[in-house]
């Protein structure tokens, strides 16, 4: 399928690593002007240089309203408009049962994984409405946006919240020609997984997928490119799994 984004600007948050990096690469290769954003500014600059195709870098913390507004303003000022945003930045948080879950980790995970998605969606939609051409918001949730897992209450709550936020924003802005969707990846082999799990845990996790393996970031990037493109022109307010059969069981 020929998917092109020539002349279109798309922001990807958390794009210095993992899934965000793969999505930014896929979009840039398909002609988009990508704005690579990350809390790790130097890593964002490195990623933009590596990815090429005119990719721009902008540091910022998605949990901070001023940083998110500055990111959207930067994209519009530098490129003349905003077609899309991929709200991808996310963290894992503490692992503990709910009765012992550290409150500071709850606040941090909700701040980045839920409030961060809200702030990105809010600022991007405002810019898209101003531009008058419509646009696309794509939120990276997780399979944990529709099922639970023991030990990660904040992460699971945030990702379920992202799915709800996606539906409401889609309903509100369909008339503005702005589509809002979410993706639910299962466990994808990225630095986030390597940081939290040893090899034995990763092997056990792989076995929980019907396909008996972890996903690759590029497999999420292909779905992201489709949902961001005009090929998905009748798709809004929905949540799309890329999960190797994890939640079918
Ligand atoms: P990763 O850790 O490889 O990359 C995340 C990036 O986000 C990093 O570059 C990090 O610096 C950046 N980041 C963290 N906090 C930030 C903040 N406050 N503001 C801006 N940038 C920030 O993680 P990965 O695995 O690529 O995850 C990306 C997204 O996909 C996350 O939302 C994650 O929850 C989601 N996801 C990941 C899955 C996995 O198995 N790896 C499965 C399902 C969803």
PDB file of C-alpha atoms and ligand atoms in Angstrom:
ATOM      1  CA  UNK A   1       0.000   0.000   0.000  1.00  0.00           C
ATOM      2  CA  UNK A   2       1.457   3.325  -1.006  1.00  0.00           C
ATOM      3  CA  UNK A   3       1.277   5.624   2.011  1.00  0.00           C
ATOM      4  CA  UNK A   4       2.758   9.101   1.592  1.00  0.00           C
ATOM      5  CA  UNK A   5       2.880  12.151   3.826  1.00  0.00           C
ATOM      6  CA  UNK A   6       4.630  14.626   1.504  1.00  0.00           C
ATOM      7  CA  UNK A   7       4.253  18.203   2.725  1.00  0.00           C
ATOM      8  CA  UNK A   8       2.735  17.095   6.037  1.00  0.00           C
ATOM      9  CA  UNK A   9       4.153  17.802   9.493  1.00  0.00           C
ATOM     10  CA  UNK A  10       3.792  15.139  12.171  1.00  0.00           C
ATOM     11  CA  UNK A  11       5.028  15.400  15.778  1.00  0.00           C
ATOM     12  CA  UNK A  12       6.124  12.180  17.498  1.00  0.00           C
ATOM     13  CA  UNK A  13       6.700  12.396  21.258  1.00  0.00           C
ATOM     14  CA  UNK A  14       9.177  10.075  22.961  1.00  0.00           C
ATOM     15  CA  UNK A  15      10.724   9.570  19.529  1.00  0.00           C
ATOM     16  CA  UNK A  16      14.351   9.230  20.644  1.00  0.00           C
ATOM     17  CA  UNK A  17      13.839   5.534  21.443  1.00  0.00           C
ATOM     18  CA  UNK A  18      11.837   2.375  20.805  1.00  0.00           C
ATOM     19  CA  UNK A  19       8.374   2.553  19.257  1.00  0.00           C
ATOM     20  CA  UNK A  20       8.466   6.345  18.819  1.00  0.00           C
ATOM     21  CA  UNK A  21      11.785   6.138  16.985  1.00  0.00           C
ATOM     22  CA  UNK A  22      10.425   3.437  14.658  1.00  0.00           C
ATOM     23  CA  UNK A  23       7.265   5.455  13.952  1.00  0.00           C
ATOM     24  CA  UNK A  24       9.253   8.644  13.275  1.00  0.00           C
ATOM     25  CA  UNK A  25      11.541   6.717  10.900  1.00  0.00           C
ATOM     26  CA  UNK A  26       8.587   5.172   9.031  1.00  0.00           C
ATOM     27  CA  UNK A  27       6.847   8.552   8.641  1.00  0.00           C
ATOM     28  CA  UNK A  28      10.004  10.358   7.520  1.00  0.00           C
ATOM     29  CA  UNK A  29      10.700   7.649   4.931  1.00  0.00           C
ATOM     30  CA  UNK A  30       7.146   8.214   3.670  1.00  0.00           C
ATOM     31  CA  UNK A  31       7.737  11.915   3.088  1.00  0.00           C
ATOM     32  CA  UNK A  32       6.543  13.499   6.346  1.00  0.00           C
ATOM     33  CA  UNK A  33       8.365  16.352   8.015  1.00  0.00           C
ATOM     34  CA  UNK A  34       8.727  14.767  11.434  1.00  0.00           C
ATOM     35  CA  UNK A  35       9.243  16.687  14.659  1.00  0.00           C
ATOM     36  CA  UNK A  36      11.098  14.363  17.001  1.00  0.00           C
ATOM     37  CA  UNK A  37      10.341  15.287  20.582  1.00  0.00           C
ATOM     38  CA  UNK A  38      11.716  13.739  23.743  1.00  0.00           C
ATOM     39  CA  UNK A  39      12.546  14.629  27.320  1.00  0.00           C
ATOM     40  CA  UNK A  40      16.076  13.485  26.409  1.00  0.00           C
ATOM     41  CA  UNK A  41      16.926  16.458  24.201  1.00  0.00           C
ATOM     42  CA  UNK A  42      20.351  15.295  23.030  1.00  0.00           C
ATOM     43  CA  UNK A  43      18.953  11.897  22.118  1.00  0.00           C
ATOM     44  CA  UNK A  44      16.154  13.627  20.176  1.00  0.00           C
ATOM     45  CA  UNK A  45      18.730  15.653  18.239  1.00  0.00           C
ATOM     46  CA  UNK A  46      20.741  12.511  17.516  1.00  0.00           C
ATOM     47  CA  UNK A  47      17.613  10.678  16.329  1.00  0.00           C
ATOM     48  CA  UNK A  48      16.615  13.562  14.037  1.00  0.00           C
ATOM     49  CA  UNK A  49      20.103  13.589  12.487  1.00  0.00           C
ATOM     50  CA  UNK A  50      20.042   9.794  12.003  1.00  0.00           C
ATOM     51  CA  UNK A  51      16.527   9.705  10.569  1.00  0.00           C
ATOM     52  CA  UNK A  52      17.179  12.591   8.176  1.00  0.00           C
ATOM     53  CA  UNK A  53      14.522  13.535   5.562  1.00  0.00           C
ATOM     54  CA  UNK A  54      14.365  17.011   7.161  1.00  0.00           C
ATOM     55  CA  UNK A  55      13.392  15.712  10.628  1.00  0.00           C
ATOM     56  CA  UNK A  56      13.493  18.385  13.335  1.00  0.00           C
ATOM     57  CA  UNK A  57      14.219  17.899  17.038  1.00  0.00           C
ATOM     58  CA  UNK A  58      12.612  19.579  20.026  1.00  0.00           C
ATOM     59  CA  UNK A  59      13.164  18.678  23.657  1.00  0.00           C
ATOM     60  CA  UNK A  60      10.351  18.719  26.186  1.00  0.00           C
ATOM     61  CA  UNK A  61       8.467  16.907  28.917  1.00  0.00           C
ATOM     62  CA  UNK A  62       4.972  15.814  27.823  1.00  0.00           C
ATOM     63  CA  UNK A  63       3.682  16.079  31.390  1.00  0.00           C
ATOM     64  CA  UNK A  64       4.345  19.845  31.402  1.00  0.00           C
ATOM     65  CA  UNK A  65       1.700  22.019  29.708  1.00  0.00           C
ATOM     66  CA  UNK A  66       4.181  24.764  28.716  1.00  0.00           C
ATOM     67  CA  UNK A  67       6.582  22.265  27.107  1.00  0.00           C
ATOM     68  CA  UNK A  68       3.776  20.696  25.086  1.00  0.00           C
ATOM     69  CA  UNK A  69       2.455  24.051  23.912  1.00  0.00           C
ATOM     70  CA  UNK A  70       6.004  25.092  22.973  1.00  0.00           C
ATOM     71  CA  UNK A  71       6.387  21.860  20.970  1.00  0.00           C
ATOM     72  CA  UNK A  72       3.219  22.437  18.949  1.00  0.00           C
ATOM     73  CA  UNK A  73       4.088  26.132  18.442  1.00  0.00           C
ATOM     74  CA  UNK A  74       7.579  25.094  17.264  1.00  0.00           C
ATOM     75  CA  UNK A  75       6.162  22.620  14.728  1.00  0.00           C
ATOM     76  CA  UNK A  76       3.762  25.206  13.287  1.00  0.00           C
ATOM     77  CA  UNK A  77       6.338  28.024  13.239  1.00  0.00           C
ATOM     78  CA  UNK A  78       9.089  25.906  11.648  1.00  0.00           C
ATOM     79  CA  UNK A  79       7.006  24.067   9.062  1.00  0.00           C
ATOM     80  CA  UNK A  80       3.897  26.182   8.489  1.00  0.00           C
ATOM     81  CA  UNK A  81       1.279  23.814   9.900  1.00  0.00           C
ATOM     82  CA  UNK A  82       0.476  20.627  11.760  1.00  0.00           C
ATOM     83  CA  UNK A  83      -1.095  17.550  10.169  1.00  0.00           C
ATOM     84  CA  UNK A  84      -0.594  14.997  12.934  1.00  0.00           C
ATOM     85  CA  UNK A  85       0.680  14.129  16.378  1.00  0.00           C
ATOM     86  CA  UNK A  86       1.666  10.751  17.769  1.00  0.00           C
ATOM     87  CA  UNK A  87       1.384  10.857  21.562  1.00  0.00           C
ATOM     88  CA  UNK A  88       3.835   8.059  22.243  1.00  0.00           C
ATOM     89  CA  UNK A  89       6.032   9.128  25.193  1.00  0.00           C
ATOM     90  CA  UNK A  90       5.513   6.821  28.140  1.00  0.00           C
ATOM     91  CA  UNK A  91       7.146   5.267  31.186  1.00  0.00           C
ATOM     92  CA  UNK A  92       6.693   1.980  33.019  1.00  0.00           C
ATOM     93  CA  UNK A  93       6.581   3.041  36.659  1.00  0.00           C
ATOM     94  CA  UNK A  94       6.948   0.995  39.837  1.00  0.00           C
ATOM     95  CA  UNK A  95       6.005  -2.692  40.059  1.00  0.00           C
ATOM     96  CA  UNK A  96       3.949  -3.354  43.210  1.00  0.00           C
ATOM     97  CA  UNK A  97       0.504  -4.527  44.220  1.00  0.00           C
ATOM     98  CA  UNK A  98      -2.114  -1.798  44.589  1.00  0.00           C
ATOM     99  CA  UNK A  99      -2.119  -1.871  48.400  1.00  0.00           C
ATOM    100  CA  UNK A 100       1.574  -1.012  48.395  1.00  0.00           C
ATOM    101  CA  UNK A 101       1.838   1.027  45.211  1.00  0.00           C
ATOM    102  CA  UNK A 102       4.078   4.093  45.740  1.00  0.00           C
ATOM    103  CA  UNK A 103       2.051   7.273  45.410  1.00  0.00           C
ATOM    104  CA  UNK A 104       4.911   9.183  43.777  1.00  0.00           C
ATOM    105  CA  UNK A 105       5.083   6.550  41.025  1.00  0.00           C
ATOM    106  CA  UNK A 106       1.299   6.746  40.546  1.00  0.00           C
ATOM    107  CA  UNK A 107       1.584  10.536  40.085  1.00  0.00           C
ATOM    108  CA  UNK A 108       4.523  10.207  37.711  1.00  0.00           C
ATOM    109  CA  UNK A 109       2.957   7.514  35.517  1.00  0.00           C
ATOM    110  CA  UNK A 110      -0.416   9.277  35.326  1.00  0.00           C
ATOM    111  CA  UNK A 111       1.434  12.549  34.626  1.00  0.00           C
ATOM    112  CA  UNK A 112       3.376  11.199  31.658  1.00  0.00           C
ATOM    113  CA  UNK A 113       1.170   8.411  30.282  1.00  0.00           C
ATOM    114  CA  UNK A 114      -2.255  10.028  30.687  1.00  0.00           C
ATOM    115  CA  UNK A 115      -1.896  13.774  31.295  1.00  0.00           C
ATOM    116  CA  UNK A 116       0.890  13.839  28.687  1.00  0.00           C
ATOM    117  CA  UNK A 117      -1.449  12.340  26.078  1.00  0.00           C
ATOM    118  CA  UNK A 118      -4.213  14.773  27.058  1.00  0.00           C
ATOM    119  CA  UNK A 119      -1.874  17.779  26.757  1.00  0.00           C
ATOM    120  CA  UNK A 120      -0.554  16.656  23.371  1.00  0.00           C
ATOM    121  CA  UNK A 121      -4.051  15.967  22.064  1.00  0.00           C
ATOM    122  CA  UNK A 122      -5.369  19.275  23.407  1.00  0.00           C
ATOM    123  CA  UNK A 123      -2.591  21.464  21.982  1.00  0.00           C
ATOM    124  CA  UNK A 124      -2.489  19.660  18.627  1.00  0.00           C
ATOM    125  CA  UNK A 125      -6.245  19.865  18.123  1.00  0.00           C
ATOM    126  CA  UNK A 126      -6.200  23.593  18.859  1.00  0.00           C
ATOM    127  CA  UNK A 127      -3.462  24.083  16.231  1.00  0.00           C
ATOM    128  CA  UNK A 128      -5.252  21.864  13.700  1.00  0.00           C
ATOM    129  CA  UNK A 129      -8.503  23.790  14.163  1.00  0.00           C
ATOM    130  CA  UNK A 130      -6.631  27.046  13.635  1.00  0.00           C
ATOM    131  CA  UNK A 131      -5.029  25.649  10.482  1.00  0.00           C
ATOM    132  CA  UNK A 132      -8.470  24.741   9.133  1.00  0.00           C
ATOM    133  CA  UNK A 133      -7.256  21.622   7.276  1.00  0.00           C
ATOM    134  CA  UNK A 134      -8.214  18.961   9.819  1.00  0.00           C
ATOM    135  CA  UNK A 135      -5.625  16.505  11.099  1.00  0.00           C
ATOM    136  CA  UNK A 136      -4.936  13.245  12.878  1.00  0.00           C
ATOM    137  CA  UNK A 137      -4.135  12.402  16.491  1.00  0.00           C
ATOM    138  CA  UNK A 138      -2.726   8.969  17.253  1.00  0.00           C
ATOM    139  CA  UNK A 139      -2.306   7.872  20.855  1.00  0.00           C
ATOM    140  CA  UNK A 140      -0.078   4.964  21.818  1.00  0.00           C
ATOM    141  CA  UNK A 141      -1.994   3.084  24.489  1.00  0.00           C
ATOM    142  CA  UNK A 142      -1.243  -0.623  25.090  1.00  0.00           C
ATOM    143  CA  UNK A 143      -3.050  -3.935  25.377  1.00  0.00           C
ATOM    144  CA  UNK A 144      -3.159  -2.702  28.983  1.00  0.00           C
ATOM    145  CA  UNK A 145      -5.694  -0.146  27.718  1.00  0.00           C
ATOM    146  CA  UNK A 146      -8.258  -2.954  27.643  1.00  0.00           C
ATOM    147  CA  UNK A 147      -6.986  -5.700  29.976  1.00  0.00           C
ATOM    148  CA  UNK A 148      -5.222  -5.563  33.333  1.00  0.00           C
ATOM    149  CA  UNK A 149      -1.969  -7.038  34.617  1.00  0.00           C
ATOM    150  CA  UNK A 150      -0.815  -7.559  38.194  1.00  0.00           C
ATOM    151  CA  UNK A 151       1.717  -5.105  39.594  1.00  0.00           C
ATOM    152  CA  UNK A 152       1.251  -2.075  37.324  1.00  0.00           C
ATOM    153  CA  UNK A 153      -1.912  -0.366  38.512  1.00  0.00           C
ATOM    154  CA  UNK A 154      -0.840   3.145  37.495  1.00  0.00           C
ATOM    155  CA  UNK A 155       0.244   2.069  34.000  1.00  0.00           C
ATOM    156  CA  UNK A 156      -2.953   0.083  33.418  1.00  0.00           C
ATOM    157  CA  UNK A 157      -5.157   2.924  34.694  1.00  0.00           C
ATOM    158  CA  UNK A 158      -3.331   5.460  32.521  1.00  0.00           C
ATOM    159  CA  UNK A 159      -3.612   3.321  29.385  1.00  0.00           C
ATOM    160  CA  UNK A 160      -7.333   2.648  29.953  1.00  0.00           C
ATOM    161  CA  UNK A 161      -7.665   6.423  30.356  1.00  0.00           C
ATOM    162  CA  UNK A 162      -5.936   7.013  27.031  1.00  0.00           C
ATOM    163  CA  UNK A 163      -8.518   4.820  25.271  1.00  0.00           C
ATOM    164  CA  UNK A 164     -11.393   6.801  26.837  1.00  0.00           C
ATOM    165  CA  UNK A 165      -9.778  10.136  26.055  1.00  0.00           C
ATOM    166  CA  UNK A 166      -9.325   9.024  22.445  1.00  0.00           C
ATOM    167  CA  UNK A 167     -13.021   8.192  22.042  1.00  0.00           C
ATOM    168  CA  UNK A 168     -14.260  11.474  23.549  1.00  0.00           C
ATOM    169  CA  UNK A 169     -11.879  13.657  21.550  1.00  0.00           C
ATOM    170  CA  UNK A 170     -12.856  11.807  18.355  1.00  0.00           C
ATOM    171  CA  UNK A 171     -16.543  12.487  18.953  1.00  0.00           C
ATOM    172  CA  UNK A 172     -15.915  16.157  19.662  1.00  0.00           C
ATOM    173  CA  UNK A 173     -13.743  16.797  16.615  1.00  0.00           C
ATOM    174  CA  UNK A 174     -15.121  14.606  13.828  1.00  0.00           C
ATOM    175  CA  UNK A 175     -16.900  17.694  12.482  1.00  0.00           C
ATOM    176  CA  UNK A 176     -13.538  19.506  12.322  1.00  0.00           C
ATOM    177  CA  UNK A 177     -12.139  16.714  10.109  1.00  0.00           C
ATOM    178  CA  UNK A 178      -9.797  15.678  12.914  1.00  0.00           C
ATOM    179  CA  UNK A 179      -9.517  11.920  13.463  1.00  0.00           C
ATOM    180  CA  UNK A 180      -8.373  10.566  16.835  1.00  0.00           C
ATOM    181  CA  UNK A 181      -7.370   6.920  17.296  1.00  0.00           C
ATOM    182  CA  UNK A 182      -5.353   4.741  19.643  1.00  0.00           C
ATOM    183  CA  UNK A 183      -3.054   1.761  19.173  1.00  0.00           C
ATOM    184  CA  UNK A 184      -2.766  -1.072  21.661  1.00  0.00           C
ATOM    185  CA  UNK A 185       0.574  -2.858  21.261  1.00  0.00           C
ATOM    186  CA  UNK A 186       1.332  -5.982  23.258  1.00  0.00           C
ATOM    187  CA  UNK A 187       4.884  -6.415  24.548  1.00  0.00           C
ATOM    188  CA  UNK A 188       7.276  -4.905  22.032  1.00  0.00           C
ATOM    189  CA  UNK A 189      11.015  -5.403  22.256  1.00  0.00           C
ATOM    190  CA  UNK A 190      12.293  -1.902  23.100  1.00  0.00           C
ATOM    191  CA  UNK A 191      14.643  -0.327  25.680  1.00  0.00           C
ATOM    192  CA  UNK A 192      11.600   0.041  27.997  1.00  0.00           C
ATOM    193  CA  UNK A 193      11.298  -3.758  28.148  1.00  0.00           C
ATOM    194  CA  UNK A 194      15.058  -4.273  28.510  1.00  0.00           C
ATOM    195  CA  UNK A 195      15.099  -1.767  31.393  1.00  0.00           C
ATOM    196  CA  UNK A 196      12.355  -3.523  33.369  1.00  0.00           C
ATOM    197  CA  UNK A 197      12.829  -7.231  32.545  1.00  0.00           C
ATOM    198  CA  UNK A 198      15.649  -9.758  32.478  1.00  0.00           C
ATOM    199  CA  UNK A 199      15.903 -12.323  29.647  1.00  0.00           C
ATOM    200  CA  UNK A 200      14.017 -15.051  31.550  1.00  0.00           C
ATOM    201  CA  UNK A 201      11.103 -12.673  32.185  1.00  0.00           C
ATOM    202  CA  UNK A 202      11.115 -11.595  28.530  1.00  0.00           C
ATOM    203  CA  UNK A 203      11.028 -15.255  27.415  1.00  0.00           C
ATOM    204  CA  UNK A 204       8.092 -15.978  29.736  1.00  0.00           C
ATOM    205  CA  UNK A 205       6.313 -12.910  28.438  1.00  0.00           C
ATOM    206  CA  UNK A 206       6.907 -13.934  24.829  1.00  0.00           C
ATOM    207  CA  UNK A 207       5.118 -17.212  25.607  1.00  0.00           C
ATOM    208  CA  UNK A 208       1.992 -15.312  26.647  1.00  0.00           C
ATOM    209  CA  UNK A 209       1.439 -14.113  23.079  1.00  0.00           C
ATOM    210  CA  UNK A 210      -0.340 -16.491  20.669  1.00  0.00           C
ATOM    211  CA  UNK A 211       2.587 -15.909  18.282  1.00  0.00           C
ATOM    212  CA  UNK A 212       5.079 -16.854  21.060  1.00  0.00           C
ATOM    213  CA  UNK A 213       7.305 -13.835  20.577  1.00  0.00           C
ATOM    214  CA  UNK A 214       7.549 -10.168  21.445  1.00  0.00           C
ATOM    215  CA  UNK A 215       6.615  -7.646  18.762  1.00  0.00           C
ATOM    216  CA  UNK A 216       9.065  -5.390  16.979  1.00  0.00           C
ATOM    217  CA  UNK A 217       8.752  -1.578  16.981  1.00  0.00           C
ATOM    218  CA  UNK A 218       8.484  -1.560  13.169  1.00  0.00           C
ATOM    219  CA  UNK A 219       5.323  -3.701  13.415  1.00  0.00           C
ATOM    220  CA  UNK A 220       3.696  -0.926  15.437  1.00  0.00           C
ATOM    221  CA  UNK A 221       5.059   1.723  13.062  1.00  0.00           C
ATOM    222  CA  UNK A 222       3.318   0.151  10.050  1.00  0.00           C
ATOM    223  CA  UNK A 223      -0.075   0.332  11.773  1.00  0.00           C
ATOM    224  CA  UNK A 224       0.661   3.887  12.920  1.00  0.00           C
ATOM    225  CA  UNK A 225       1.475   4.985   9.377  1.00  0.00           C
ATOM    226  CA  UNK A 226      -1.768   3.473   8.100  1.00  0.00           C
ATOM    227  CA  UNK A 227      -3.917   5.119  10.785  1.00  0.00           C
ATOM    228  CA  UNK A 228      -2.247   8.490  10.217  1.00  0.00           C
ATOM    229  CA  UNK A 229      -2.772   8.300   6.459  1.00  0.00           C
ATOM    230  CA  UNK A 230      -5.732   9.126   4.245  1.00  0.00           C
ATOM    231  CA  UNK A 231      -6.207   5.363   3.742  1.00  0.00           C
ATOM    232  CA  UNK A 232      -7.804   5.417   7.209  1.00  0.00           C
ATOM    233  CA  UNK A 233     -10.142   8.301   6.325  1.00  0.00           C
ATOM    234  CA  UNK A 234     -13.230   6.629   7.893  1.00  0.00           C
ATOM    235  CA  UNK A 235     -11.471   5.458  11.059  1.00  0.00           C
ATOM    236  CA  UNK A 236     -11.887   7.569  14.171  1.00  0.00           C
ATOM    237  CA  UNK A 237     -12.509   7.040  17.871  1.00  0.00           C
ATOM    238  CA  UNK A 238     -11.173   3.500  17.786  1.00  0.00           C
ATOM    239  CA  UNK A 239      -8.512   1.417  19.434  1.00  0.00           C
ATOM    240  CA  UNK A 240      -6.434  -0.919  17.277  1.00  0.00           C
ATOM    241  CA  UNK A 241      -4.498  -3.851  18.687  1.00  0.00           C
ATOM    242  CA  UNK A 242      -1.121  -4.968  17.371  1.00  0.00           C
ATOM    243  CA  UNK A 243      -0.653  -7.760  19.874  1.00  0.00           C
ATOM    244  CA  UNK A 244       0.355 -11.088  18.333  1.00  0.00           C
ATOM    245  CA  UNK A 245      -2.897 -12.566  19.647  1.00  0.00           C
ATOM    246  CA  UNK A 246      -2.231 -11.674  23.317  1.00  0.00           C
ATOM    247  CA  UNK A 247      -5.748 -10.468  24.111  1.00  0.00           C
ATOM    248  CA  UNK A 248      -7.548 -13.028  21.912  1.00  0.00           C
ATOM    249  CA  UNK A 249      -6.970 -15.702  24.558  1.00  0.00           C
TER     250      UNK A 249
HETATM  251  P1  LIG B   1      11.135   3.585  25.403  1.00  0.00           P
HETATM  252  O1  LIG B   1      11.500   3.712  26.844  1.00  0.00           O
HETATM  253  O2  LIG B   1      12.014   2.810  24.491  1.00  0.00           O
HETATM  254  O3  LIG B   1      10.932   5.030  24.782  1.00  0.00           O
HETATM  255  C1  LIG B   1      10.158   6.014  25.424  1.00  0.00           C
HETATM  256  C2  LIG B   1      10.717   7.386  25.104  1.00  0.00           C
HETATM  257  O4  LIG B   1       9.890   8.350  25.773  1.00  0.00           O
HETATM  258  C3  LIG B   1      12.162   7.595  25.609  1.00  0.00           C
HETATM  259  O5  LIG B   1      12.964   8.131  24.576  1.00  0.00           O
HETATM  260  C4  LIG B   1      11.995   8.575  26.761  1.00  0.00           C
HETATM  261  O6  LIG B   1      13.111   9.442  26.928  1.00  0.00           O
HETATM  262  C5  LIG B   1      10.745   9.336  26.361  1.00  0.00           C
HETATM  263  N1  LIG B   1      10.060   9.940  27.499  1.00  0.00           N
HETATM  264  C6  LIG B   1       9.871   9.404  28.735  1.00  0.00           C
HETATM  265  N2  LIG B   1       9.233  10.275  29.511  1.00  0.00           N
HETATM  266  C7  LIG B   1       9.008  11.381  28.763  1.00  0.00           C
HETATM  267  C8  LIG B   1       8.387  12.633  29.028  1.00  0.00           C
HETATM  268  N3  LIG B   1       7.881  12.929  30.234  1.00  0.00           N
HETATM  269  N4  LIG B   1       8.305  13.542  28.022  1.00  0.00           N
HETATM  270  C9  LIG B   1       8.836  13.264  26.810  1.00  0.00           C
HETATM  271  N5  LIG B   1       9.455  12.105  26.512  1.00  0.00           N
HETATM  272  C10 LIG B   1       9.531  11.186  27.487  1.00  0.00           C
HETATM  273  O7  LIG B   1       9.628   3.012  25.407  1.00  0.00           O
HETATM  274  P2  LIG B   1       8.776   2.242  24.286  1.00  0.00           P
HETATM  275  O8  LIG B   1       8.714   0.835  24.660  1.00  0.00           O
HETATM  276  O9  LIG B   1       9.187   2.641  22.935  1.00  0.00           O
HETATM  277  O10 LIG B   1       7.324   2.858  24.616  1.00  0.00           O
HETATM  278  C11 LIG B   1       6.722   3.873  23.842  1.00  0.00           C
HETATM  279  C12 LIG B   1       5.242   3.910  24.148  1.00  0.00           C
HETATM  280  O11 LIG B   1       4.649   2.666  23.819  1.00  0.00           O
HETATM  281  C13 LIG B   1       4.912   4.160  25.624  1.00  0.00           C
HETATM  282  O12 LIG B   1       3.764   4.977  25.726  1.00  0.00           O
HETATM  283  C14 LIG B   1       4.626   2.767  26.140  1.00  0.00           C
HETATM  284  O13 LIG B   1       3.776   2.791  27.259  1.00  0.00           O
HETATM  285  C15 LIG B   1       3.933   2.173  24.923  1.00  0.00           C
HETATM  286  N6  LIG B   1       3.925   0.731  24.885  1.00  0.00           N
HETATM  287  C16 LIG B   1       5.104   0.007  24.945  1.00  0.00           C
HETATM  288  C17 LIG B   1       5.057  -1.352  24.916  1.00  0.00           C
HETATM  289  C18 LIG B   1       6.288  -2.200  24.990  1.00  0.00           C
HETATM  290  O14 LIG B   1       6.137  -3.404  25.217  1.00  0.00           O
HETATM  291  N7  LIG B   1       7.471  -1.658  24.753  1.00  0.00           N
HETATM  292  C19 LIG B   1       3.778  -2.070  24.841  1.00  0.00           C
HETATM  293  C20 LIG B   1       2.624  -1.225  24.732  1.00  0.00           C
HETATM  294  C21 LIG B   1       2.718   0.124  24.768  1.00  0.00           C
END
